[in-house]
mmCIF file of C-alpha atoms in Angstrom:
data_model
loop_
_atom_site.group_PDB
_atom_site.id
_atom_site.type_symbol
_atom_site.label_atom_id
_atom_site.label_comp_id
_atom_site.label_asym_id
_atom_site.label_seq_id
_atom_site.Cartn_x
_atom_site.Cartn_y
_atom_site.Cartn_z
ATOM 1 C CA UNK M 7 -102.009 -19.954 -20.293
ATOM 2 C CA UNK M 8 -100.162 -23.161 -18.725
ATOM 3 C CA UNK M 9 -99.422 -22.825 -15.284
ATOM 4 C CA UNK M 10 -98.128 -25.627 -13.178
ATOM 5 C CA UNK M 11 -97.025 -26.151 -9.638
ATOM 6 C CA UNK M 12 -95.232 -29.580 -8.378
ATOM 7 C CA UNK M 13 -94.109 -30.101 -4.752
ATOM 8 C CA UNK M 14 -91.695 -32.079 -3.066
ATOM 9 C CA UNK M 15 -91.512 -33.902 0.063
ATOM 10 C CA UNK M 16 -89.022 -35.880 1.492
ATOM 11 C CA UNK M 17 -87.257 -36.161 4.543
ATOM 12 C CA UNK M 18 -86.925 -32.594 6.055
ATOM 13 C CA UNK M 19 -87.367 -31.250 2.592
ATOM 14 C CA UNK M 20 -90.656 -29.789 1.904
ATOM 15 C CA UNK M 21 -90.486 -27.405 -1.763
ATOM 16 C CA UNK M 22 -92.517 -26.455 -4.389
ATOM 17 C CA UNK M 23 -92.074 -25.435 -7.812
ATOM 18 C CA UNK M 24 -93.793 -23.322 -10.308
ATOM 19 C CA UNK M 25 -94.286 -23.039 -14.022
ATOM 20 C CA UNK M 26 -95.828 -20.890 -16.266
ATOM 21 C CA UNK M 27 -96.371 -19.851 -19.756
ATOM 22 C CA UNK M 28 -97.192 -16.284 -19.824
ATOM 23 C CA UNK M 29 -97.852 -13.938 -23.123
ATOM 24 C CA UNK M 30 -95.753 -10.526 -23.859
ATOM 25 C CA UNK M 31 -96.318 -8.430 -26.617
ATOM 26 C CA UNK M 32 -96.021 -10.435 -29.443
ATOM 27 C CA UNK M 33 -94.634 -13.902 -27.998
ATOM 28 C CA UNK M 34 -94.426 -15.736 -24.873
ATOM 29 C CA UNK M 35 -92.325 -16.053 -21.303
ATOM 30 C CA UNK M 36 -91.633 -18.991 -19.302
ATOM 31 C CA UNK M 37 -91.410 -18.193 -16.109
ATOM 32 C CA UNK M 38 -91.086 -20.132 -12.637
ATOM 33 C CA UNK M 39 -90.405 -20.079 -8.438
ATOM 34 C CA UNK M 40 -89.031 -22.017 -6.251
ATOM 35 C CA UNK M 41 -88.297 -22.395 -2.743
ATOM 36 C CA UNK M 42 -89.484 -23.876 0.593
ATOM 37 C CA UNK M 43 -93.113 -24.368 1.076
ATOM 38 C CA UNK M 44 -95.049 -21.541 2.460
ATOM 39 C CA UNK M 45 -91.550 -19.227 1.989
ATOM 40 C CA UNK M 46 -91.112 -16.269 -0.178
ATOM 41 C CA UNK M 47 -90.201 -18.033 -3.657
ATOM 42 C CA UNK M 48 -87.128 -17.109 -5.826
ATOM 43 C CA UNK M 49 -88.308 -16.172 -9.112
ATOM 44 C CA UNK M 50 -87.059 -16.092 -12.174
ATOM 45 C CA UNK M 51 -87.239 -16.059 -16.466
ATOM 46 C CA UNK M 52 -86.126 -18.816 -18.646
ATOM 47 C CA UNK M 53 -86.705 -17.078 -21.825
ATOM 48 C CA UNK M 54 -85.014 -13.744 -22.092
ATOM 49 C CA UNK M 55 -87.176 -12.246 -24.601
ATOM 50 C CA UNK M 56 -90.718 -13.089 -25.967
ATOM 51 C CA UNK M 57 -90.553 -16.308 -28.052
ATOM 52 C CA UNK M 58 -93.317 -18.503 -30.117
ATOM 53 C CA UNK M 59 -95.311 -20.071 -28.178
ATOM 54 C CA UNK M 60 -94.299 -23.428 -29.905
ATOM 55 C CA UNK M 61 -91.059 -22.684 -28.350
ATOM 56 C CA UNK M 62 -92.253 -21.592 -25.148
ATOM 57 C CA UNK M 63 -94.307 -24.598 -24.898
ATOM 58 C CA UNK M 64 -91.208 -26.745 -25.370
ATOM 59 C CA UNK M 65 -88.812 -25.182 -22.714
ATOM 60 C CA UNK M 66 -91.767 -25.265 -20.264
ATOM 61 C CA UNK M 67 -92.340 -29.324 -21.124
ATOM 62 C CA UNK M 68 -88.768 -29.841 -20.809
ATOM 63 C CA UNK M 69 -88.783 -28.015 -17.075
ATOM 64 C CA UNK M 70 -91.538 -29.925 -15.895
ATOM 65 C CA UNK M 71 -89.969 -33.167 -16.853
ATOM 66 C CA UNK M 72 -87.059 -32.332 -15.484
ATOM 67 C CA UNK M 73 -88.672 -31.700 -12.111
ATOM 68 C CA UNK M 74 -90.965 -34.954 -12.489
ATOM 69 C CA UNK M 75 -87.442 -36.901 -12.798
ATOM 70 C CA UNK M 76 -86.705 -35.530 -9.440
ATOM 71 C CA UNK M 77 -89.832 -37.057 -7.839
ATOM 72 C CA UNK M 78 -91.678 -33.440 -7.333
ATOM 73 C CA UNK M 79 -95.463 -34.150 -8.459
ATOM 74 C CA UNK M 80 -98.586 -32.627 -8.482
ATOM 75 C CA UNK M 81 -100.554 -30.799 -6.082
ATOM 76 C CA UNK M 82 -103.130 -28.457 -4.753
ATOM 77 C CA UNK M 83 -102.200 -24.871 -6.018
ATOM 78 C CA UNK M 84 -105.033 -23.302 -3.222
ATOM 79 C CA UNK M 85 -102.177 -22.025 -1.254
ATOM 80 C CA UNK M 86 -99.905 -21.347 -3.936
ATOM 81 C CA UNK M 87 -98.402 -17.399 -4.180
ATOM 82 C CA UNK M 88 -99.325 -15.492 -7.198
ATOM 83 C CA UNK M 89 -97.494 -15.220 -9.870
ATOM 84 C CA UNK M 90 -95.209 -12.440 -10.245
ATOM 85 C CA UNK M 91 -95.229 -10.156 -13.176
ATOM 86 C CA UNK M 92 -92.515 -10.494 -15.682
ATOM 87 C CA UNK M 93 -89.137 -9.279 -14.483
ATOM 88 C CA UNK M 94 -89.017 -7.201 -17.003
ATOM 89 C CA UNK M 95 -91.624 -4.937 -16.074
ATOM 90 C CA UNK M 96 -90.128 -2.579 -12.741
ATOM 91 C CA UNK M 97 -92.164 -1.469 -9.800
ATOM 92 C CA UNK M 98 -90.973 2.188 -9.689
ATOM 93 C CA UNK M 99 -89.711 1.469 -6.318
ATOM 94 C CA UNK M 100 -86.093 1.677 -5.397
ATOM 95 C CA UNK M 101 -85.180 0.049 -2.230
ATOM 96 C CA UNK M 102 -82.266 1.820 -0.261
ATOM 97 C CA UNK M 103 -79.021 -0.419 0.047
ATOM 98 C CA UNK M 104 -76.382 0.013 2.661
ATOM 99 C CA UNK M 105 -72.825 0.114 3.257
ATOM 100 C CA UNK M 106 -70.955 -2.080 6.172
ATOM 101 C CA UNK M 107 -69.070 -0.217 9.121
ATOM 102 C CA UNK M 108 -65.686 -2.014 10.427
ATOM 103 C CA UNK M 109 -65.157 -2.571 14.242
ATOM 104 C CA UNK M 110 -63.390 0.156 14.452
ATOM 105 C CA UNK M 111 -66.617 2.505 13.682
ATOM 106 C CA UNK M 112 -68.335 0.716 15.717
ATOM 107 C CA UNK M 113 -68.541 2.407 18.970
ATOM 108 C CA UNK M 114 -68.740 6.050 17.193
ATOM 109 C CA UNK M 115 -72.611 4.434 16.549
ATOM 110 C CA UNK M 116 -73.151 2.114 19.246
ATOM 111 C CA UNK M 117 -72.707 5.281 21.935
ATOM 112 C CA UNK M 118 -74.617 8.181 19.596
ATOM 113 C CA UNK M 119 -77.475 9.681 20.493
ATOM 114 C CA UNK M 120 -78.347 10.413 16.782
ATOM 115 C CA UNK M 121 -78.683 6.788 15.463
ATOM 116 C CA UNK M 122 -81.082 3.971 16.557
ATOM 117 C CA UNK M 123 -80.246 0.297 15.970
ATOM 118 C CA UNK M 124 -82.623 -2.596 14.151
ATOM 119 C CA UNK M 125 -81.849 -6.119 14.310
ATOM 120 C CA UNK M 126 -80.248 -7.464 10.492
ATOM 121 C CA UNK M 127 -82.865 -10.071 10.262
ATOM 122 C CA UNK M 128 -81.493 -12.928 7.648
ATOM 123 C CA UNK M 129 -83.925 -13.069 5.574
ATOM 124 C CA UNK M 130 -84.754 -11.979 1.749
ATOM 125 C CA UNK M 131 -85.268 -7.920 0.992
ATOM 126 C CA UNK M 132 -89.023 -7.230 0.193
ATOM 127 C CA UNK M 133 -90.965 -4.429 -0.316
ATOM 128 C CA UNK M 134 -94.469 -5.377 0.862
ATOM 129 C CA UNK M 135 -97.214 -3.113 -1.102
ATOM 130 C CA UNK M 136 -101.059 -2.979 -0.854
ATOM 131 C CA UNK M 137 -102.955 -0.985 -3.359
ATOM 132 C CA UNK M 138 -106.667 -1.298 -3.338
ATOM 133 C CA UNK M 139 -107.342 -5.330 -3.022
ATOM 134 C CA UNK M 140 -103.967 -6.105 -4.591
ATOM 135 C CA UNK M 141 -100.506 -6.956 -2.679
ATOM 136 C CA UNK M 142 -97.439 -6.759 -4.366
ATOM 137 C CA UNK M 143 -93.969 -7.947 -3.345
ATOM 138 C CA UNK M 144 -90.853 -5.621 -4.871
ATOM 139 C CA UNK M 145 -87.425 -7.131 -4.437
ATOM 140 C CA UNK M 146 -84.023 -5.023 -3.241
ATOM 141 C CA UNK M 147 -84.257 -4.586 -7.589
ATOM 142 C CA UNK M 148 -87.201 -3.056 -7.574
ATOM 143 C CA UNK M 149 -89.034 -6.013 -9.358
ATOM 144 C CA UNK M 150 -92.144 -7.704 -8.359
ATOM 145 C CA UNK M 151 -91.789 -10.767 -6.697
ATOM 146 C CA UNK M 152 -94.133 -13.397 -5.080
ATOM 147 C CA UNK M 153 -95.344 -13.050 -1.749
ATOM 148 C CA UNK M 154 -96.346 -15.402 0.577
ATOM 149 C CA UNK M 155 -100.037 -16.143 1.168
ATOM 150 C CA UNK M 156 -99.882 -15.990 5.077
ATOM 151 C CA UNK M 157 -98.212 -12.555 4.510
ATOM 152 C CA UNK M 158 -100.371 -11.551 1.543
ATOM 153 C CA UNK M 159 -103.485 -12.299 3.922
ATOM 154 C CA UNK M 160 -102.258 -10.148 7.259
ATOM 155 C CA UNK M 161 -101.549 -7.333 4.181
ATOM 156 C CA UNK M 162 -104.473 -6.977 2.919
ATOM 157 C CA UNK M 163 -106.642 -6.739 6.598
ATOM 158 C CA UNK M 164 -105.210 -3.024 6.572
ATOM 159 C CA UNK M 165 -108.007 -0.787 5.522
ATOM 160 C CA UNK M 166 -105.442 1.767 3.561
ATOM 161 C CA UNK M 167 -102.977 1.346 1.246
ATOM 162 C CA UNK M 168 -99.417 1.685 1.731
ATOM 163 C CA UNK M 169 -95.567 0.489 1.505
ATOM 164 C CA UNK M 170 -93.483 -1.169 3.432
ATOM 165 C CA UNK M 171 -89.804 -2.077 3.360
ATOM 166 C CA UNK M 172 -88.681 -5.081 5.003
ATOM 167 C CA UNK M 173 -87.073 -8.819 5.155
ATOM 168 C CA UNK M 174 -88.880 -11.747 4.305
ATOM 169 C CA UNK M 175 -88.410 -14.707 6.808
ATOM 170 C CA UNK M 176 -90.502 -17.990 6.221
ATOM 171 C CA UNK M 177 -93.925 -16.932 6.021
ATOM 172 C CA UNK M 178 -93.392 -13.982 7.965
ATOM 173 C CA UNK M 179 -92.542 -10.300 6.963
ATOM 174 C CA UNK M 180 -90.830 -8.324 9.012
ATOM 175 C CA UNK M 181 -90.764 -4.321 8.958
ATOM 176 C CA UNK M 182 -88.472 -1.946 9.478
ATOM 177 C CA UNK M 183 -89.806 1.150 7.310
ATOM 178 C CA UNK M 184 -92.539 2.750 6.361
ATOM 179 C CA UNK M 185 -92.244 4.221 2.821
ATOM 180 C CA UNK M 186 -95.915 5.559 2.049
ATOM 181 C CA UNK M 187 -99.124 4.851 4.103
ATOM 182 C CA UNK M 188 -102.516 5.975 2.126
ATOM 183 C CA UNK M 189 -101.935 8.878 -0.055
ATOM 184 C CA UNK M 190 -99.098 10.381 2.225
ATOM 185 C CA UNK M 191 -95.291 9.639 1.107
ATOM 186 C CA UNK M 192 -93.074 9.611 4.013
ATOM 187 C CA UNK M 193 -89.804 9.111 1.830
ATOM 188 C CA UNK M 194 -88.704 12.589 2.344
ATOM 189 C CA UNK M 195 -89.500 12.756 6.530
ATOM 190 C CA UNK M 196 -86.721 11.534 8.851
ATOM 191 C CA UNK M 197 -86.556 8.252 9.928
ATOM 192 C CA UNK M 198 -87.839 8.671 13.726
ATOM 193 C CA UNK M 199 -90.886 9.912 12.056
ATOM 194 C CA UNK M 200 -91.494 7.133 9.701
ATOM 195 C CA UNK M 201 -90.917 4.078 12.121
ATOM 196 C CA UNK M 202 -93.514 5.544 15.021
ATOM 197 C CA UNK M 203 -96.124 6.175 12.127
ATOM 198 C CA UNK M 204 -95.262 2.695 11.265
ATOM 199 C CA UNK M 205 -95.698 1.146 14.709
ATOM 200 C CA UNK M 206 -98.851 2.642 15.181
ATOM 201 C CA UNK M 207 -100.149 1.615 11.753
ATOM 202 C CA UNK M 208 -99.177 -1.795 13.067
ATOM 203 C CA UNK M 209 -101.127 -1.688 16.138
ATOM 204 C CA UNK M 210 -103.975 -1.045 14.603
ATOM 205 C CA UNK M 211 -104.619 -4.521 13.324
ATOM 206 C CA UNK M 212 -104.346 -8.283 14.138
ATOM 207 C CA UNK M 213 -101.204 -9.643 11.771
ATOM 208 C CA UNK M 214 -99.250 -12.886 12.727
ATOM 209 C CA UNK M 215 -97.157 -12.335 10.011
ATOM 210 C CA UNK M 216 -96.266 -9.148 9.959
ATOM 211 C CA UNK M 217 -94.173 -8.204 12.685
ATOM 212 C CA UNK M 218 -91.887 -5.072 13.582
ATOM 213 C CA UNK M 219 -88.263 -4.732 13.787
ATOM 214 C CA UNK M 220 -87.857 -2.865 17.180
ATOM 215 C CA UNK M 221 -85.465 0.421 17.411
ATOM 216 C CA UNK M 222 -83.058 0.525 20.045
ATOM 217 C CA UNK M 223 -81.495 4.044 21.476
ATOM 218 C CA UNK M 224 -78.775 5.103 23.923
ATOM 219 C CA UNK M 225 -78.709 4.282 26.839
ATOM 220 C CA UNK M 226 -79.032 0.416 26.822
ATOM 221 C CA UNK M 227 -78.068 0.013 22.758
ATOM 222 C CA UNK M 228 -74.265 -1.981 23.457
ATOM 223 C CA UNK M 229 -76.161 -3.970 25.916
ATOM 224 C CA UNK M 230 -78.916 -4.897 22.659
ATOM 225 C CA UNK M 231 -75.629 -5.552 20.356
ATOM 226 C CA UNK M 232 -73.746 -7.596 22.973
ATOM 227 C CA UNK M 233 -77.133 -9.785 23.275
ATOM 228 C CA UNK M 234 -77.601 -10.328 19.357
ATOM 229 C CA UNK M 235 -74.093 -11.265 19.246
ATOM 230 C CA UNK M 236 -74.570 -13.923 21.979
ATOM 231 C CA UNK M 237 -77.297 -15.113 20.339
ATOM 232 C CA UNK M 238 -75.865 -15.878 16.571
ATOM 233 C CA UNK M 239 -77.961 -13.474 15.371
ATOM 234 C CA UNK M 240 -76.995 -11.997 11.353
ATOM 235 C CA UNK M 241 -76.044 -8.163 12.227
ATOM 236 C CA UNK M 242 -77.552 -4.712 13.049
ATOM 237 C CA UNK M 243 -78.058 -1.638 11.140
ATOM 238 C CA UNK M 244 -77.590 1.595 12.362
ATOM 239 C CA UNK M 245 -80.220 4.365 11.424
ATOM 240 C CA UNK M 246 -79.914 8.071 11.597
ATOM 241 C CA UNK M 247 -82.898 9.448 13.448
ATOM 242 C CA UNK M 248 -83.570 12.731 10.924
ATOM 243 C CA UNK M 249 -82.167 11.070 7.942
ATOM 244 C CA UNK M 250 -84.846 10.742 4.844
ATOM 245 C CA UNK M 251 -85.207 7.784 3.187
ATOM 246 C CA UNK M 252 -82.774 7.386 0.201
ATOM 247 C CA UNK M 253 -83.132 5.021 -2.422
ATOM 248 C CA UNK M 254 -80.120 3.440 -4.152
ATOM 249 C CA UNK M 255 -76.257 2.995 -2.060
ATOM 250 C CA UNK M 256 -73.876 5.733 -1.780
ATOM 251 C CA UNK M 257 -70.276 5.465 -2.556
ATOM 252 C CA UNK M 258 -69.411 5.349 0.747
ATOM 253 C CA UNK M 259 -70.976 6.253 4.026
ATOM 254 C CA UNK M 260 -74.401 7.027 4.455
ATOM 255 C CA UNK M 261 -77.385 7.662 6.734
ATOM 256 C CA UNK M 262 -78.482 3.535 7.465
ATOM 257 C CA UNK M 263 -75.194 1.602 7.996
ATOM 258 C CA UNK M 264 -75.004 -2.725 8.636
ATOM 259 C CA UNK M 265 -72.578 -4.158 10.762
ATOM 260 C CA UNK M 266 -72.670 -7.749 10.772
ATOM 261 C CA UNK M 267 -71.513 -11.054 13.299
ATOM 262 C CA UNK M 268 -70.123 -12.892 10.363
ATOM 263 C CA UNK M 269 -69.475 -12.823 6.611
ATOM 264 C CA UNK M 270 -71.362 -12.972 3.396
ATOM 265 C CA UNK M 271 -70.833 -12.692 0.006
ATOM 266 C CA UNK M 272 -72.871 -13.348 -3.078
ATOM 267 C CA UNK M 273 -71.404 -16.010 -5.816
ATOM 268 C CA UNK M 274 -71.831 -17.121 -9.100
ATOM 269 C CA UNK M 275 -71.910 -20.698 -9.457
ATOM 270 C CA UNK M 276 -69.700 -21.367 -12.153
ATOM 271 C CA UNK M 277 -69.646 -25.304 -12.142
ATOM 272 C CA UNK M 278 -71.944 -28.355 -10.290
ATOM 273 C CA UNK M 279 -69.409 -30.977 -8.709
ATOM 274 C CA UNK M 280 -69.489 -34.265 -7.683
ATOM 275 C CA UNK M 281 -71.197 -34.788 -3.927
ATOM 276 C CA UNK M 282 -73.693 -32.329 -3.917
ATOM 277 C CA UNK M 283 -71.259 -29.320 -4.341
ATOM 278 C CA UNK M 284 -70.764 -26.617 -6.909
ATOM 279 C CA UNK M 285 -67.781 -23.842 -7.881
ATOM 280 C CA UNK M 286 -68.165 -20.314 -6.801
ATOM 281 C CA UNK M 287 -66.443 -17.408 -8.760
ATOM 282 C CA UNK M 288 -66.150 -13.688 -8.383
ATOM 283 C CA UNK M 289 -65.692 -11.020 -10.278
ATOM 284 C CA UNK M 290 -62.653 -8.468 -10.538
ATOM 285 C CA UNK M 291 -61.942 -6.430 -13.310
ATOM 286 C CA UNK M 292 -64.875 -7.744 -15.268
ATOM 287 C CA UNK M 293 -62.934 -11.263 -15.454
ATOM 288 C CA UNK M 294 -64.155 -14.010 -13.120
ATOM 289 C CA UNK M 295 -61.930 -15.689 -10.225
ATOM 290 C CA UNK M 296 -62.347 -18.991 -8.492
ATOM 291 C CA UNK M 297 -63.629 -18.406 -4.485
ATOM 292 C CA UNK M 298 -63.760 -22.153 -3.685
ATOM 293 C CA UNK M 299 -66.837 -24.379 -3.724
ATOM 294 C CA UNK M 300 -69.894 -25.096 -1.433
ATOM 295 C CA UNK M 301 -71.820 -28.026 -0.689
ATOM 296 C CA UNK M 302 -75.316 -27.862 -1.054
ATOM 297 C CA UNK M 303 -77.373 -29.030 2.217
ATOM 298 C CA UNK M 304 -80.093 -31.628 1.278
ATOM 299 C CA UNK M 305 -83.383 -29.403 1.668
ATOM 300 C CA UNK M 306 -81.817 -26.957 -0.973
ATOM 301 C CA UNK M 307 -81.892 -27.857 -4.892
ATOM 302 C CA UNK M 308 -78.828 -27.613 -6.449
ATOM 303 C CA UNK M 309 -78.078 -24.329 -8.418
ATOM 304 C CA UNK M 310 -77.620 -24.620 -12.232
ATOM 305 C CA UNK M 311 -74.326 -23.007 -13.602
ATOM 306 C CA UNK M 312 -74.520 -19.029 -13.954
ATOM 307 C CA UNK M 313 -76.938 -18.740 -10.434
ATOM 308 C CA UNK M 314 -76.347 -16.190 -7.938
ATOM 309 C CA UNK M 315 -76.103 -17.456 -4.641
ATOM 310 C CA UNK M 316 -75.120 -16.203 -0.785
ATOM 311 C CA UNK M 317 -72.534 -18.432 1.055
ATOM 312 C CA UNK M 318 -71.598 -17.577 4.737
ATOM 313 C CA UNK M 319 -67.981 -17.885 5.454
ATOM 314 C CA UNK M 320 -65.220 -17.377 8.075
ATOM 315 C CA UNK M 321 -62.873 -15.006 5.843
ATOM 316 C CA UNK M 322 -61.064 -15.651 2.475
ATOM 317 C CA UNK M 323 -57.653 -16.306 1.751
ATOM 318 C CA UNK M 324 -55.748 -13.654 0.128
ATOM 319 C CA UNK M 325 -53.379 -15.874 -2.250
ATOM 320 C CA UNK M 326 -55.914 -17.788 -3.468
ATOM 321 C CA UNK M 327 -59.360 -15.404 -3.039
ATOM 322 C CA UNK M 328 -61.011 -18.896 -2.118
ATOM 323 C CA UNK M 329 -63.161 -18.620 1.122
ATOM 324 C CA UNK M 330 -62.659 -20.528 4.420
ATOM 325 C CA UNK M 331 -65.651 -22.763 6.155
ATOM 326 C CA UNK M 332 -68.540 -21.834 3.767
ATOM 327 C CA UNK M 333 -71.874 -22.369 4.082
ATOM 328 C CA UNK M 334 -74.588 -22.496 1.638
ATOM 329 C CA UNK M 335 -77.208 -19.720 2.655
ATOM 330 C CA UNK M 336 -79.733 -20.084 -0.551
ATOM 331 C CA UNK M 337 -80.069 -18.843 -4.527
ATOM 332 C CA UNK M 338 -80.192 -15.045 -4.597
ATOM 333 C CA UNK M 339 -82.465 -14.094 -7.768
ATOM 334 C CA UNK M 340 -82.404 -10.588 -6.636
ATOM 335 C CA UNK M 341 -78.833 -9.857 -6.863
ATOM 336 C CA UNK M 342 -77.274 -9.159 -10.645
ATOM 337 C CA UNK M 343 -74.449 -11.441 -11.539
ATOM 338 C CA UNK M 344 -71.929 -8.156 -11.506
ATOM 339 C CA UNK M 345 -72.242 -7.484 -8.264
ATOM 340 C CA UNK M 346 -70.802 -10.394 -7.338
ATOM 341 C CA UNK M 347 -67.354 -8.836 -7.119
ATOM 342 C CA UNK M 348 -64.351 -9.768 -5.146
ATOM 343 C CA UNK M 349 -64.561 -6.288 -3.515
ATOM 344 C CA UNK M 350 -67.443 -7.921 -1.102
ATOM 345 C CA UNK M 351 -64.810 -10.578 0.492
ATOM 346 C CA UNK M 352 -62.713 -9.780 4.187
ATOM 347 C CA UNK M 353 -59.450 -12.077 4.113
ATOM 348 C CA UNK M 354 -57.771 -13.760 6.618
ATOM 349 C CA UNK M 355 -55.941 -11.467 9.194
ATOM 350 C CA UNK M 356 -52.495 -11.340 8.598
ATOM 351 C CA UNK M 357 -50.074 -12.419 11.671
ATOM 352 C CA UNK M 358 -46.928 -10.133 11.656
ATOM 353 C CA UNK M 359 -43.505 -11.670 10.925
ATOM 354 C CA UNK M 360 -40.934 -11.020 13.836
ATOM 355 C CA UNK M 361 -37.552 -10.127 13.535
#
């Protein structure tokens, strides 16, 4: 089938960008990636269901065109990822998603003996799999996704199979649970259990790009926080030491808990400005709200109308719902566009009127 990948380099931009033409049951799916060089891609569909290929053909000229106008070209595709499955087609695997504590839970963790604290890495949600020869990446959807080649080589050194949840940072994976490891599932034993088996399956091979996420315990755990603080680091997550693993996110509460430095929220683009900028929106009620706009930094492409995307902000403004100081974090193909609810936002403290 056609298959395509054209990079970019200018400046302190370095991307790539992938085509393809791929069959499915009766018709044809255009598919594609993009992202940094050497990253884990964002992936994603242009046809929704199988077409002709006549038509395929023609949506996947028209992308590469449009890509060519940009001045990406050609290249080697030796160290190129490969190419995810269709979205269509789910892993199985549910990742488990958390819920945020305020500051004033905080200490009621930060001083427990029962929980241990990870570092929030900010990075993309991956699921890193090896079965047999073959390494799959599952996003926080459960869908495959393409992994990187540096990470896809440290994988598959490991002489059994096994799963690993995770964030994906550059070209480097970085682990914080293990889910099964050979024919053993370790979904159902508590967490202490899992992340020591994990450790010492990580010891027992040479992988630059697979690192750990290091638990922290009381005492010495505030000190850890304090430190990540200080050092602009994204968050921690708090992890009860007996708790199974527990796929999906529970109405409220729950055994793995994220507190984080500063804000972020997931937005549909909704319109491309002027001046490298687009218009975020939110949901509420099922009918979509303006949140402001964002510019897009220069290394980024600019994300076409209807695009998820994660923004970093200082807090929103109540009367208007727009958000204050944003910064563009990056597309988030892994996030559904009705989750991008006005729930997610923390406003503006509000100073009280004296008498």
């Amino acid at each position: 089938m056609d298959s395509t990948t054209l990079y970019f380099r200018q400046g302190p931009s370095d991307k790539v960008y992938q085509a393809s033409i791929q069959p499915k049951d009766q018709g044809f799916m255009v598919h594609f990636a993009y992202g940094r060089r050497g990253t884990t891609l964002t992936t994603g569909c242009k046809t929704q269901v199988p077409v002709e290929y006549q038509v395929a053909k023609a949506i996947y000229d028209k992308l590469i065109r449009e890509k060519t106008a940009k001045g990406y070209a050609p290249g080697p595709d030796t160290a190129k990822p490969k190419p995810p499955d269709a979205p269509s087609q789910h892993s199985g695997i549910h990742c488990q998603l958390l819920n945020s504590i305020t500051d004033q839970q905080l200490d009621q963790f930060l001083f427990s003996d029962e929980y241990w604290m990870q570092e929030k890495l900010d990075g993309r949600r991956l699921l890193l799999r090896k079965d047999g020869d073959e390494i799959t990446g599952i996003n926080r959807l459960g869908f495959p996704t393409a992994v990187p080649e540096t990470i896809r080589r440290d994988a598959a050194k490991y002489p059994r199979n096994f799963l690993l949840d995770g964030e994906a940072v550059g070209d480097t994976f970085h682990a914080f649970d293990l889910l099964t490891i050979g024919s053993e599932d370790m979904r159902n034993k508590c967490f202490s259990v899992r992340y020591l088996r994990m450790r010492d399956m990580l010891n027992a091979f040479y992988h630059q790009h697979i690192r750990e996420v290091k638990c922290l315990s009381t005492p010495g755990m505030a000190g850890w926080f304090h430190q990540f603080k200080r050092e602009g680091k994204e968050g921690v997550v708090f992890k009860h030491k007996d708790a199974p693993y527990t796929p999906g996110r529970p109405n409220s509460g729950g055994s793995q808990l994220k507190y984080k430095f500063y804000e972020t929220a997931s937005f549909i683009v909704t319109k491309v400005n002027d001046q490298r900028s687009v218009a975020l929106s939110l949901f509420e009620s099922g009918t979509l709200h303006p949140a402001g706009n964002v510019t897009i930094p220069p290394n980024h492409d600019i994300p076409e109308v209807g695009a998820v995307v994660d923004c970093r902000y200082l807090y929103a403004f109540k009367e208007s719902g727009s958000i204050y100081q944003p910064v563009f974090l990056g597309p988030r193909g892994d996030i559904r566009a009705e989750e991008c609810t006005i729930s997610q936002l923390k406003y503006k403290a509000e100073v009280p009127v004296s008498v």
